[in-house]
Amino acid sequence: MMRQYELVERVQKYKPDANEALLNKAYVYAMQKHGQQKRASGDPYISHPLEVAAILTEMQLDESTIAVALLHDTIEDTTATRAEIDELFGEDIGALVEGLTKLKKLDLVTKKAKQAENLRKLLLAISDDVRVLLVKLADRLHNMRTLEHMREDKRMRISEETMDIYAPLAGRMGMQDMRDELEDLSFRNLNPEAYETITRRLAELSERNEGLIRKIEDELRDLLIANGITEAVVKGRQKKPYSIFKKMQSKSLSFEQLSDVYGFRLIVNDIPACYRALGIVHTRWRVVPGRFKDYISTPKQNDYRSIHTTIVGPSRQRIELQIRTRRMHEIAEYGIAAHALYKDGEGDGDPLSRETNAYSWLRHTIEALAEGDNPEEFLEHTKLELFQDQVFCFTPKGKLIALPRGATPIDFAYAVHTNVGDTCVGAKINGRIMPLVTRLSNGDEVEIIRSGVQVPPAAWEEIVVTGKARAAIRRATRMAIRKQYGGLGYRILERTFERAGKQFSREALKPVLHRLGHKDSEDVIATVGRGELSSLDVLRAVFPDYQDERVTVKPASDEGWFNVRSVTGMAFRVPGHEKGRADDPDAGILPIRGLSGDINVGFAACGAVPGDRIIGIMGDDKQITIYPIQASALQKFDDQPERWIDVRWDLDEANKTRFTARVLLNALNEPGTLARVAQTIATQDVNIKTLNMVRIATDFTEMAIDLEVWDLRQLNQLLAQLKDLDCIATVKRVYD
């Protein structure tokens, strides 16, 4: 275990004027509070905060951050309080310790919605002060180094959490060395067999090539000195097991096929020396085509800068070279921790430098929280941003836009500005008009063609790869739906109020918005149009004394027809259902409210089930067809509002009628799939009316099933059960 004086000496090596008294006081306080607490390994608990502090000294962080590392578990695990820490160490340190306490309570590997919400909390806490992230990552790194003392299930959970969240987050903050170690430690626990195999093969390779790295280092150094670059540092290294495993997986290579297991860094004094060194190396050895990247002229979004090239170098070995300055090397290793603003508190007093791309990404991610996306959308957005490699494209004016690999011109348009994306109708790539589904490549110049009347199609959501584009398309789609259903909602409310002898107006809604759970009248009207809010509920909110007086008439059933009751008590008949039982005159009644007169009522082919928001369309033959509000067939009646009729389900518990709904499944084409689907449907007390199967690919079959269910709740439960089957790729209800 590190000693107190050793920690102080480490800090004083890079900051001679460090506040030694603060460090000593923090150490003594933590030691007293943790007392006799032990870790799972049996070591004194104080060893953990000491090691976390030691990791941060490697990043040369200021003494305040080191003190926070010593104190980071005190509020959570001891009798210490925020007020006590504020009094002893100041409010700045107290706030950081409390922020870390909140993070410790998070459990990121949980159900999707909860995981998403906890990730939001994590990033929000980090946004208050980036030093929270630095201490949290150091804390996680030490826990991963000592993970062998945990139970196996806990090791797996923590390793998965680290691989999914903390390692990529460290990479996004530019802390590549920490990311590499976190990934390697997680890999060791998540896939021990692969880890052991690759580690053994690397050891055999090192033994076989003993002295090769040093030989290549010497030859590169001598070449640079001979050409006037005398102060270059040449460092060779063998790649990490997880890095090799990832490359083998992504490129489907065996270990023997890997040709760049070794990497070398040339560290020089300034940027001109970087390009001189590149020219010297390329003149001496052959370049591997397509393996050159210049991140000095176009830095990565996490501030990483370096020149990458691959050559067939000394001893005819294919080797990767990274050429950078000392400052670039410092940032490449420590990321945001390398910036003086984080260490010395210079500038405007805000410890979060708004000039760094790494923090800029974090800030924009936090801004996405304010857009109102639900937690699952936010998790999808953030993970897309964390895990994607990048391509660099340019606007016609030369502005650089960094995008995930696989991005399209639509992603590019939304990266420029949300309004540009919403009005995009086409794109020119390098001067040529290209489809919007084209995948962009490094160096492409992209010009977006716009139209003022464009509304982004919902199908774009399946094309784009950036979270920002997906979120914007969803918002635009929601707004378009609101606009579409606003007119319908208004007509429904007008008719409902008119039947009740009342006058409807937008002004009448304003005093009761809080009772309806909406912020403005237009939201209420659109919600009624979409079927999420009953027009009668709105009527009762505006006129609390209104009574819906109905008299139910029980007409006799006819062969092949269902009777329908309206709010006026008049009887209607719906074709296409079983007739009622002879001993129960009510058994065949299907009540739907909102109709008047002696009219035949039927259902659309896609069916509708109780719980659906439904709309009646008056046919030329005076028969009403009932559609669920999501039915695409309703679009052809948009310009015929006089044919739209507001209807409602009015079922009681005695009703024993099943209703048809159509679902579409993409299933694996393997023995037993159909049996498992049928069994799942049967266990949910659902009947299969019709079934059509079409093979859409070698491995997949599309099933279109008409189901007979009691209501929407039962249907949704069934869809959830089907989604959980490992033989089912996608499940959705269709309204065609």
XYZ file of C-alpha atoms in Angstrom:
736
model
C 0.000 0.000 0.000
C 1.263 3.485 -0.854
C 2.320 5.646 2.089
C 1.152 9.179 2.776
C 4.583 10.753 2.232
C 4.980 8.899 -1.091
C 1.753 10.445 -2.382
C 2.873 13.942 -1.367
C 6.247 13.414 -3.053
C 4.530 12.332 -6.275
C 2.489 15.536 -6.392
C 5.478 17.743 -5.539
C 7.496 16.256 -8.426
C 5.283 17.970 -10.999
C 3.965 20.772 -8.761
C 6.630 21.867 -6.249
C 4.353 24.513 -4.686
C 1.514 22.039 -4.015
C -0.500 22.530 -0.835
C 1.050 19.758 1.264
C -1.130 20.612 4.274
C -4.310 19.976 2.239
C -3.081 16.557 1.127
C -2.045 15.564 4.653
C -5.351 16.739 6.128
C -7.348 14.831 3.498
C -5.311 11.669 4.129
C -5.731 11.855 7.920
C -9.473 12.576 7.643
C -10.040 9.650 5.246
C -7.928 7.343 7.439
C -9.942 8.255 10.537
C -13.318 7.924 8.837
C -12.631 4.586 7.147
C -11.112 3.291 10.387
C -11.092 -0.508 10.464
C -13.029 -0.986 7.213
C -11.677 -3.709 4.938
C -11.915 -4.330 1.202
C -12.980 -7.669 -0.287
C -9.267 -8.536 -0.589
C -8.795 -8.075 3.158
C -6.653 -4.948 2.699
C -7.408 -1.822 4.768
C -10.059 0.226 2.932
C -7.840 3.332 2.948
C -5.594 1.555 0.414
C -8.281 2.112 -2.260
C -8.561 5.936 -2.111
C -4.745 6.099 -1.865
C -4.350 4.087 -5.072
C -7.016 6.174 -6.818
C -5.084 9.295 -5.837
C -1.864 7.687 -7.131
C -3.472 7.053 -10.536
C -4.420 10.732 -10.732
C -0.858 11.825 -9.904
C 0.221 10.040 -13.095
C -2.001 12.553 -14.910
C -0.312 15.344 -12.915
C -3.576 16.692 -11.523
C -3.734 19.466 -8.936
C -3.771 18.833 -5.188
C -7.506 19.642 -4.891
C -8.378 16.778 -7.227
C -5.965 14.469 -5.370
C -7.669 15.432 -2.092
C -11.065 14.616 -3.637
C -9.718 11.182 -4.590
C -8.718 10.568 -0.969
C -12.167 11.636 0.255
C -14.369 10.225 -2.524
C -15.876 7.357 -0.479
C -16.248 9.124 2.857
C -19.823 10.413 2.505
C -21.048 7.125 1.020
C -19.287 4.635 3.299
C -18.612 6.469 6.573
C -20.256 8.892 9.002
C -18.833 11.900 7.122
C -21.294 14.552 5.902
C -21.202 17.140 3.141
C -21.392 19.947 5.710
C -18.395 18.562 7.572
C -16.301 18.312 4.411
C -17.344 21.825 3.337
C -16.194 23.160 6.699
C -12.830 21.354 6.657
C -11.909 21.470 2.961
C -14.141 24.089 1.312
C -17.334 23.950 -0.716
C -15.517 23.188 -3.994
C -14.092 19.911 -2.694
C -17.347 19.142 -0.867
C -19.351 19.478 -4.077
C -17.000 17.132 -5.934
C -17.140 14.477 -3.198
C -20.941 14.658 -3.123
C -21.071 14.360 -6.936
C -18.986 11.187 -6.743
C -21.233 9.844 -3.976
C -24.252 10.171 -6.274
C -22.414 8.380 -9.053
C -21.471 5.507 -6.791
C -25.150 4.800 -6.167
C -25.771 4.250 -9.867
C -26.181 0.749 -11.221
C -25.769 1.028 -14.971
C -26.248 -2.625 -15.899
C -29.996 -2.883 -15.362
C -33.081 -2.867 -17.525
C -32.796 -0.647 -20.570
C -34.949 2.263 -19.406
C -33.310 2.379 -15.977
C -29.843 2.076 -17.514
C -30.644 4.978 -19.807
C -31.895 7.152 -16.972
C -28.816 6.390 -14.898
C -26.543 7.271 -17.819
C -28.296 10.629 -18.002
C -27.558 11.178 -14.306
C -23.932 10.156 -14.810
C -23.338 12.652 -17.613
C -25.220 15.414 -15.805
C -23.040 14.932 -12.729
C -19.917 15.013 -14.891
C -21.098 18.179 -16.622
C -21.037 20.068 -13.317
C -17.272 19.563 -13.047
C -15.176 17.344 -15.299
C -12.931 16.438 -12.348
C -15.818 14.224 -11.203
C -15.206 12.121 -14.319
C -11.436 11.976 -13.785
C -11.793 10.716 -10.217
C -14.589 8.324 -11.219
C -12.480 6.794 -14.003
C -9.474 6.415 -11.676
C -11.781 4.819 -9.089
C -13.100 2.376 -11.699
C -9.584 1.569 -12.935
C -8.359 0.591 -9.454
C -11.513 -1.465 -8.839
C -10.914 -3.302 -12.124
C -7.278 -3.975 -11.157
C -8.467 -5.664 -7.950
C -11.584 -7.347 -9.344
C -10.347 -10.913 -8.745
C -11.480 -10.694 -5.108
C -15.156 -10.303 -6.120
C -17.761 -13.008 -6.739
C -17.950 -14.197 -10.342
C -21.395 -12.707 -11.023
C -20.273 -9.329 -9.675
C -17.058 -9.465 -11.727
C -19.100 -10.042 -14.880
C -21.545 -7.237 -14.087
C -18.820 -4.691 -13.323
C -16.759 -5.741 -16.364
C -19.767 -5.403 -18.665
C -20.539 -1.976 -17.224
C -16.917 -0.914 -17.712
C -16.782 -2.152 -21.302
C -20.139 -0.563 -22.192
C -19.853 2.822 -20.484
C -16.618 3.763 -18.753
C -14.024 2.570 -21.288
C -15.642 4.304 -24.300
C -16.290 7.391 -22.173
C -12.578 7.522 -21.303
C -11.825 7.239 -25.016
C -14.223 10.048 -25.843
C -12.443 12.220 -23.295
C -9.150 11.478 -25.098
C -7.757 9.260 -22.312
C -6.690 6.461 -24.633
C -4.237 4.693 -22.305
C -6.890 4.464 -19.605
C -9.413 3.207 -22.144
C -6.997 0.503 -23.313
C -6.390 -0.737 -19.767
C -10.090 -0.679 -18.824
C -10.975 -2.649 -21.971
C -8.198 -5.165 -21.371
C -9.205 -5.763 -17.742
C -12.866 -6.145 -18.759
C -11.921 -8.496 -21.600
C -10.003 -10.689 -19.146
C -13.193 -11.255 -17.118
C -15.790 -11.323 -19.902
C -13.921 -13.710 -22.192
C -11.129 -15.365 -20.165
C -10.551 -18.138 -22.700
C -9.895 -15.723 -25.585
C -7.813 -13.497 -23.306
C -5.589 -16.381 -22.224
C -5.184 -17.629 -25.795
C -4.142 -14.253 -27.202
C -1.864 -13.511 -24.230
C -0.109 -16.858 -24.720
C 0.325 -16.266 -28.466
C 1.732 -12.788 -27.807
C 4.228 -14.222 -25.286
C 5.339 -16.827 -27.844
C 5.704 -14.103 -30.483
C 7.761 -11.926 -28.130
C 10.063 -14.840 -27.319
C 10.494 -15.657 -31.005
C 11.196 -12.018 -31.900
C 13.283 -11.224 -28.847
C 15.130 -7.957 -29.393
C 13.141 -7.077 -32.525
C 11.393 -4.036 -30.986
C 14.695 -2.629 -29.715
C 16.357 -3.255 -33.092
C 13.579 -1.371 -34.939
C 13.705 1.465 -32.362
C 17.474 1.845 -32.880
C 17.188 1.819 -36.662
C 14.390 4.436 -36.663
C 16.286 6.646 -34.188
C 19.541 6.433 -36.199
C 17.671 7.319 -39.405
C 16.125 10.438 -37.826
C 19.436 11.579 -36.288
C 21.202 11.123 -39.630
C 18.645 13.478 -41.181
C 18.912 16.203 -38.545
C 16.126 15.267 -36.102
C 18.306 14.687 -33.071
C 15.873 14.986 -30.168
C 13.260 12.458 -31.300
C 11.996 9.852 -28.844
C 11.214 6.447 -30.383
C 9.007 4.066 -28.406
C 7.951 0.611 -29.523
C 5.186 -1.488 -28.013
C 3.224 -4.646 -28.530
C -0.514 -4.200 -28.965
C -2.884 -5.101 -26.125
C -4.841 -8.414 -26.180
C -8.252 -6.745 -26.499
C -7.071 -4.522 -29.357
C -5.870 -7.635 -31.205
C -9.067 -9.561 -30.424
C -11.224 -6.681 -31.690
C -9.264 -6.522 -34.949
C -9.477 -10.294 -35.432
C -13.257 -10.128 -34.906
C -13.940 -7.094 -37.100
C -11.775 -8.225 -40.021
C -12.319 -12.010 -39.610
C -8.579 -12.669 -39.321
C -6.648 -15.392 -37.539
C -3.771 -14.464 -35.249
C -1.257 -15.576 -37.903
C -2.798 -13.181 -40.437
C -2.188 -10.112 -38.254
C 0.657 -8.092 -39.705
C 0.808 -5.090 -37.388
C 1.101 -6.508 -33.870
C 3.856 -3.980 -33.146
C 3.385 -0.219 -33.057
C 5.938 2.593 -32.733
C 5.668 6.233 -31.719
C 8.000 8.961 -32.942
C 7.794 11.931 -30.567
C 9.415 15.144 -31.849
C 9.612 18.792 -30.779
C 7.157 20.552 -33.098
C 4.678 20.123 -35.944
C 7.153 20.824 -38.807
C 9.363 18.075 -37.381
C 6.390 15.670 -37.570
C 6.101 16.124 -41.322
C 9.881 16.016 -41.815
C 10.021 12.724 -39.912
C 7.168 11.387 -42.041
C 9.038 12.262 -45.244
C 12.245 10.653 -43.961
C 10.496 7.405 -43.038
C 8.497 7.224 -46.290
C 11.661 7.840 -48.307
C 13.494 5.024 -46.526
C 10.736 2.369 -46.408
C 7.738 1.433 -48.520
C 4.312 2.670 -47.441
C 1.353 0.301 -47.139
C -1.355 1.826 -49.398
C -4.485 3.124 -47.703
C -2.926 3.137 -44.221
C -2.104 6.852 -43.876
C -4.141 9.245 -41.688
C -3.298 12.818 -40.754
C -4.984 13.679 -37.465
C -2.784 16.747 -37.048
C -4.513 18.713 -39.795
C -7.912 17.152 -38.927
C -7.923 16.257 -35.195
C -10.381 13.753 -33.776
C -13.304 15.063 -31.747
C -11.551 14.086 -28.510
C -8.600 16.413 -29.376
C -6.352 13.531 -30.459
C -3.673 14.675 -32.922
C -1.063 12.506 -34.607
C 0.084 11.218 -37.985
C -0.595 7.507 -38.564
C 1.162 5.506 -41.241
C 2.048 1.860 -41.831
C 5.321 0.859 -43.485
C 7.179 -2.299 -44.416
C 10.065 -1.382 -42.169
C 13.275 -2.874 -40.744
C 13.559 -6.676 -40.975
C 10.693 -6.471 -43.512
C 8.201 -6.212 -40.646
C 4.952 -4.360 -41.263
C 4.805 -1.780 -38.480
C 2.441 1.024 -37.494
C 3.977 4.447 -36.842
C 2.446 7.331 -34.917
C 4.268 10.642 -35.291
C 3.406 13.444 -32.861
C 4.794 16.252 -30.715
C 5.354 15.961 -26.974
C 2.253 18.020 -26.269
C 0.174 15.844 -28.594
C 1.537 12.757 -26.836
C 0.539 14.129 -23.444
C -3.009 14.820 -24.658
C -3.191 11.400 -26.371
C -2.343 9.680 -23.088
C -4.262 11.798 -20.587
C -6.931 13.519 -22.722
C -8.818 16.261 -20.913
C -6.614 15.727 -17.849
C -3.663 17.023 -19.878
C -5.150 20.509 -20.280
C -3.649 23.118 -17.975
C -7.102 24.532 -17.258
C -8.007 21.329 -15.453
C -4.810 21.246 -13.411
C -4.109 24.835 -12.535
C -7.537 26.438 -12.521
C -6.400 29.105 -14.991
C -8.663 30.993 -17.336
C -12.061 32.218 -16.263
C -12.238 30.036 -13.172
C -14.442 27.422 -14.845
C -12.620 24.078 -14.581
C -14.421 22.866 -17.710
C -12.512 24.122 -20.712
C -14.994 25.021 -23.417
C -12.177 25.143 -25.963
C -11.599 21.383 -26.008
C -13.403 19.155 -28.462
C -13.671 16.422 -25.825
C -15.633 18.614 -23.469
C -17.537 20.151 -26.371
C -18.872 16.686 -27.214
C -19.901 16.171 -23.596
C -21.609 19.570 -23.501
C -23.566 18.850 -26.695
C -24.588 15.470 -25.310
C -25.903 17.175 -22.187
C -27.815 19.628 -24.390
C -29.554 16.644 -25.977
C -31.115 15.967 -22.571
C -33.088 19.171 -22.913
C -34.652 18.065 -26.198
C -37.226 15.940 -24.382
C -36.160 12.561 -25.784
C -37.234 9.594 -23.708
C -34.509 7.680 -21.809
C -34.247 4.855 -24.363
C -33.703 7.353 -27.201
C -31.055 9.129 -25.148
C -29.231 5.864 -24.390
C -29.287 4.966 -28.087
C -28.018 8.444 -28.997
C -25.167 8.381 -26.474
C -24.007 4.850 -27.240
C -23.971 5.642 -30.951
C -21.755 8.641 -30.199
C -19.493 6.649 -27.848
C -18.788 3.636 -29.994
C -18.564 4.850 -33.578
C -15.320 5.443 -35.449
C -15.257 8.645 -37.470
C -15.069 10.026 -40.987
C -14.236 13.660 -41.728
C -16.180 15.556 -44.383
C -16.308 19.191 -45.492
C -18.967 21.753 -46.335
C -18.540 23.700 -49.617
C -17.040 26.533 -47.515
C -14.415 24.209 -46.039
C -15.893 23.652 -42.565
C -14.903 20.275 -41.144
C -17.728 17.973 -39.994
C -16.817 14.821 -38.026
C -19.341 11.982 -38.325
C -19.557 8.316 -37.302
C -18.344 5.802 -39.865
C -21.228 4.794 -42.125
C -22.873 8.224 -41.933
C -25.028 9.497 -44.808
C -25.645 12.981 -46.256
C -28.723 13.127 -43.995
C -26.460 12.755 -40.932
C -24.205 15.437 -42.417
C -27.154 17.820 -42.890
C -28.290 17.410 -39.277
C -24.700 17.839 -38.052
C -24.586 21.233 -39.793
C -27.914 22.353 -38.306
C -31.238 20.739 -37.406
C -33.082 23.038 -39.828
C -30.730 22.009 -42.647
C -31.552 18.361 -41.948
C -35.305 18.958 -41.762
C -35.312 20.695 -45.175
C -32.864 18.346 -46.929
C -34.101 16.855 -50.218
C -30.835 15.850 -51.887
C -27.050 16.072 -51.751
C -24.020 16.643 -53.933
C -20.953 14.653 -52.928
C -17.748 15.979 -54.488
C -19.848 17.909 -57.011
C -22.043 15.001 -58.113
C -25.680 14.474 -57.129
C -25.792 11.247 -55.132
C -28.538 9.317 -53.293
C -29.173 10.313 -49.688
C -28.372 6.737 -48.613
C -24.751 7.053 -49.840
C -22.163 6.264 -47.162
C -19.718 9.134 -46.762
C -15.939 8.684 -46.934
C -13.050 10.645 -45.461
C -12.448 13.898 -47.323
C -15.833 14.067 -49.078
C -17.185 17.543 -49.781
C -20.933 17.501 -49.191
C -23.420 20.124 -50.376
C -26.988 19.771 -49.108
C -29.887 20.587 -51.452
C -32.830 22.027 -49.508
C -36.541 22.699 -49.976
C -38.756 24.896 -47.831
C -41.695 22.518 -48.099
C -39.817 19.377 -47.080
C -40.820 17.336 -44.037
C -38.314 14.596 -43.087
C -39.851 11.160 -43.799
C -40.094 8.827 -40.806
C -38.226 6.195 -42.896
C -35.065 8.301 -42.610
C -34.743 7.091 -39.036
C -33.692 3.682 -40.394
C -31.050 5.245 -42.673
C -29.170 7.616 -40.382
C -26.531 6.532 -37.842
C -26.119 9.591 -35.602
C -28.186 10.058 -32.493
C -28.721 13.740 -33.280
C -30.271 12.950 -36.670
C -32.512 10.222 -35.258
C -33.738 12.444 -32.446
C -34.448 15.327 -34.860
C -36.328 13.064 -37.292
C -38.442 11.695 -34.460
C -39.257 15.199 -33.269
C -40.162 16.323 -36.786
C -42.338 13.236 -37.223
C -44.100 13.929 -33.929
C -44.719 17.537 -34.998
C -46.088 16.403 -38.364
C -48.398 13.946 -36.619
C -49.513 16.691 -34.260
C -50.300 18.912 -37.230
C -52.104 16.088 -39.019
C -54.227 15.106 -36.030
C -54.836 18.658 -34.857
C -57.559 19.202 -37.446
C -59.176 15.860 -36.679
C -59.059 16.531 -32.942
C -60.686 19.911 -33.423
C -63.560 18.417 -35.437
C -64.023 15.629 -32.862
C -64.191 18.135 -30.007
C -66.556 20.404 -31.925
C -68.919 17.511 -32.560
C -68.733 16.209 -28.976
C -69.418 19.658 -27.516
C -72.219 20.219 -30.042
C -73.960 16.938 -29.085
C -73.784 18.059 -25.462
C -75.305 21.432 -26.371
C -72.071 23.299 -25.622
C -69.826 25.612 -27.634
C -66.180 24.517 -28.143
C -63.272 26.973 -28.412
C -59.513 26.921 -27.787
C -59.966 29.636 -25.166
C -62.245 27.336 -23.169
C -59.389 24.836 -22.770
C -56.846 27.229 -21.254
C -58.207 27.288 -17.664
C -58.285 23.452 -17.492
C -54.966 22.574 -19.185
C -53.441 21.505 -15.877
C -56.317 19.070 -15.320
C -55.750 17.548 -18.750
C -51.990 17.229 -18.225
C -50.892 19.405 -21.171
C -49.124 22.723 -21.602
C -51.202 24.290 -24.359
C -54.520 23.929 -26.150
C -52.972 22.613 -29.382
C -51.455 19.680 -27.480
C -54.884 18.781 -26.103
C -56.515 18.981 -29.530
C -53.823 16.855 -31.216
C -53.949 14.301 -28.383
C -57.695 13.927 -28.888
C -57.114 13.458 -32.621
C -54.571 10.702 -31.961
C -56.953 8.939 -29.604
C -54.803 9.366 -26.509
C -57.409 11.547 -24.794
C -61.188 11.126 -24.882
C -63.194 14.059 -26.169
C -65.710 13.367 -23.368
C -62.892 13.779 -20.812
C -62.152 17.198 -22.292
C -65.866 18.062 -22.189
C -66.109 17.067 -18.534
C -62.936 19.035 -17.698
C -64.423 22.202 -19.220
C -67.934 21.546 -17.876
C -67.553 19.521 -14.649
C -71.322 19.434 -14.110
C -72.036 17.785 -17.468
C -73.816 14.409 -17.163
C -73.718 11.863 -19.990
C -77.226 10.434 -19.763
C -77.747 7.318 -21.817
C -80.535 4.788 -22.174
C -79.429 1.413 -23.412
C -81.714 -0.394 -25.807
C -81.288 -4.127 -26.206
C -82.229 -4.958 -29.767
C -82.554 -8.534 -30.936
C -79.609 -10.084 -32.736
C -79.811 -11.024 -36.385
C -77.890 -13.805 -38.084
C -74.280 -12.761 -38.879
C -74.547 -9.293 -37.317
C -73.510 -7.586 -34.067
C -75.654 -4.872 -32.555
C -74.071 -1.542 -31.717
C -75.364 0.981 -29.125
C -74.822 4.717 -29.464
C -74.830 7.455 -26.837
C -78.392 8.194 -27.938
C -79.469 4.636 -27.194
C -80.217 3.841 -30.852
C -79.228 0.410 -32.141
C -76.742 -0.352 -34.928
C -75.529 -3.516 -36.551
C -71.952 -4.545 -37.258
C -71.414 -7.267 -39.873
C -68.821 -10.019 -39.696
C -69.159 -11.339 -36.106
C -70.762 -14.347 -34.440
C -74.350 -13.884 -33.288
C -75.277 -13.882 -29.619
C -76.192 -16.974 -27.643
C -79.875 -17.854 -27.688
C -80.032 -17.996 -23.918
C -78.421 -14.563 -23.466
C -79.805 -11.677 -25.535
C -76.920 -9.414 -24.422
C -74.161 -11.838 -25.485
C -74.046 -10.545 -29.068
C -73.990 -6.834 -28.287
C -70.905 -4.905 -29.397
C -71.355 -1.384 -27.993
C -69.678 1.512 -29.823
C -70.602 5.067 -28.929
C -70.867 8.148 -31.128
C -73.230 7.034 -33.885
C -76.821 7.932 -34.637
C -79.401 6.502 -37.006
C -79.947 3.020 -38.382
C -76.553 2.459 -40.033
C -74.523 -0.694 -40.756
C -71.071 -0.680 -39.198
C -68.092 -2.860 -40.169
C -64.372 -3.161 -39.444
C -61.419 -2.505 -41.760
C -59.370 -5.499 -42.922
C -56.551 -4.787 -40.448
C -59.068 -4.980 -37.585
C -59.363 -2.972 -34.390
C -59.401 -4.050 -30.759
C -60.883 -2.481 -27.611
C -58.345 0.016 -26.334
C -57.468 1.274 -29.827
C -58.414 4.842 -30.663
C -60.911 4.272 -33.471
C -62.463 6.414 -36.186
C -65.530 5.732 -38.318
C -65.538 6.549 -42.038
C -68.918 6.953 -43.749
C -69.004 5.061 -47.045
C -70.883 5.953 -50.190
C -73.347 3.167 -49.348
C -73.979 4.813 -45.953
C -72.141 2.007 -44.151
C -69.547 3.022 -41.549
C -66.164 1.307 -41.517
C -64.230 1.346 -38.242
C -60.452 1.956 -38.479
C -57.762 2.196 -35.803
C -56.405 5.746 -35.843
C -52.977 4.514 -37.046
C -54.384 2.915 -40.208
C -52.605 4.198 -43.315
C -55.868 3.853 -45.270
C -57.200 6.917 -43.426
C -54.828 9.152 -45.386
C -57.024 8.940 -48.486
C -59.860 10.546 -46.487
C -57.797 13.517 -45.214
C -59.481 15.877 -47.668
C -62.992 14.586 -46.847
C -63.559 15.648 -43.215
C -67.326 15.312 -43.607
C -66.923 11.515 -43.767
C -65.074 11.262 -40.417
C -67.157 10.143 -37.425
C -65.949 10.045 -33.832
C -66.733 6.647 -32.277
C -65.761 5.006 -28.993
C -65.715 1.531 -27.490
C -68.358 0.971 -24.835
C -67.754 -2.592 -23.651
C -68.707 -4.068 -20.311
C -67.182 -7.020 -18.498
C -69.912 -9.364 -19.711
C -68.812 -8.972 -23.356
C -67.153 -12.161 -24.657
C -66.103 -11.157 -28.151
C -62.669 -11.505 -29.703
C -61.395 -8.877 -32.138
C -58.947 -9.120 -35.014
C -55.489 -7.527 -35.080
C -52.742 -8.088 -37.624
C -49.067 -8.545 -36.629
C -45.887 -9.001 -38.663
C -42.941 -11.108 -37.425
C -39.456 -11.579 -38.860
C -38.366 -14.994 -37.601
C -35.279 -17.168 -37.943
C -35.773 -19.834 -40.575
C -34.995 -22.855 -38.412
C -36.867 -25.945 -37.173
C -39.218 -25.287 -34.287
C -39.682 -21.555 -34.832
C -43.320 -21.780 -35.898
C -44.084 -24.145 -33.027
C -42.567 -21.735 -30.493
C -44.529 -18.814 -31.939
C -47.788 -20.801 -31.892
C -47.149 -22.015 -28.350
C -46.484 -18.455 -27.128
C -49.701 -17.238 -28.764
C -51.690 -20.095 -27.212
C -50.333 -19.523 -23.700
C -51.593 -15.927 -23.878
C -55.154 -17.159 -24.638
C -54.992 -15.688 -28.157
C -56.376 -17.370 -31.276
C -54.710 -17.478 -34.709
C -57.238 -16.565 -37.386
C -54.970 -16.615 -40.479
C -51.244 -17.138 -41.021
C -49.112 -16.358 -44.092
C -45.371 -17.087 -44.285
C -42.924 -15.753 -46.888
C -39.173 -16.396 -46.904
C -37.506 -12.983 -47.297
C -33.876 -14.163 -46.976
C -31.923 -17.371 -46.534
C -32.123 -17.159 -42.764
C -35.376 -15.251 -42.213
C -39.076 -15.810 -42.778
C -41.773 -13.141 -42.576
C -44.974 -14.185 -40.813
C -48.186 -12.175 -41.241
C -50.692 -13.325 -38.607
C -54.272 -12.215 -38.007
C -54.892 -12.721 -34.297
C -58.138 -12.761 -32.336
C -57.733 -11.077 -28.956
C -59.953 -9.711 -26.192
C -58.429 -6.228 -26.032
C -55.335 -4.059 -26.604
C -53.775 -4.961 -23.268
C -53.775 -8.649 -24.108
C -52.353 -7.901 -27.560
C -49.497 -5.819 -26.116
C -48.671 -8.543 -23.604
C -48.451 -11.042 -26.433
C -46.209 -8.774 -28.532
C -43.863 -8.379 -25.547
C -43.702 -12.172 -25.120
C -42.965 -12.668 -28.820
C -40.182 -10.058 -28.740
C -38.460 -12.026 -25.969
C -38.150 -15.152 -28.137
C -34.571 -15.567 -29.396
C -35.892 -16.896 -32.717
C -37.751 -13.631 -33.437
C -35.870 -10.677 -34.933
C -38.683 -8.102 -35.055
C -42.355 -7.934 -34.068
C -44.774 -5.173 -34.973
C -48.462 -4.588 -35.358
C -49.515 -3.540 -38.857
C -52.462 -1.390 -39.787
C -52.499 -1.863 -43.583
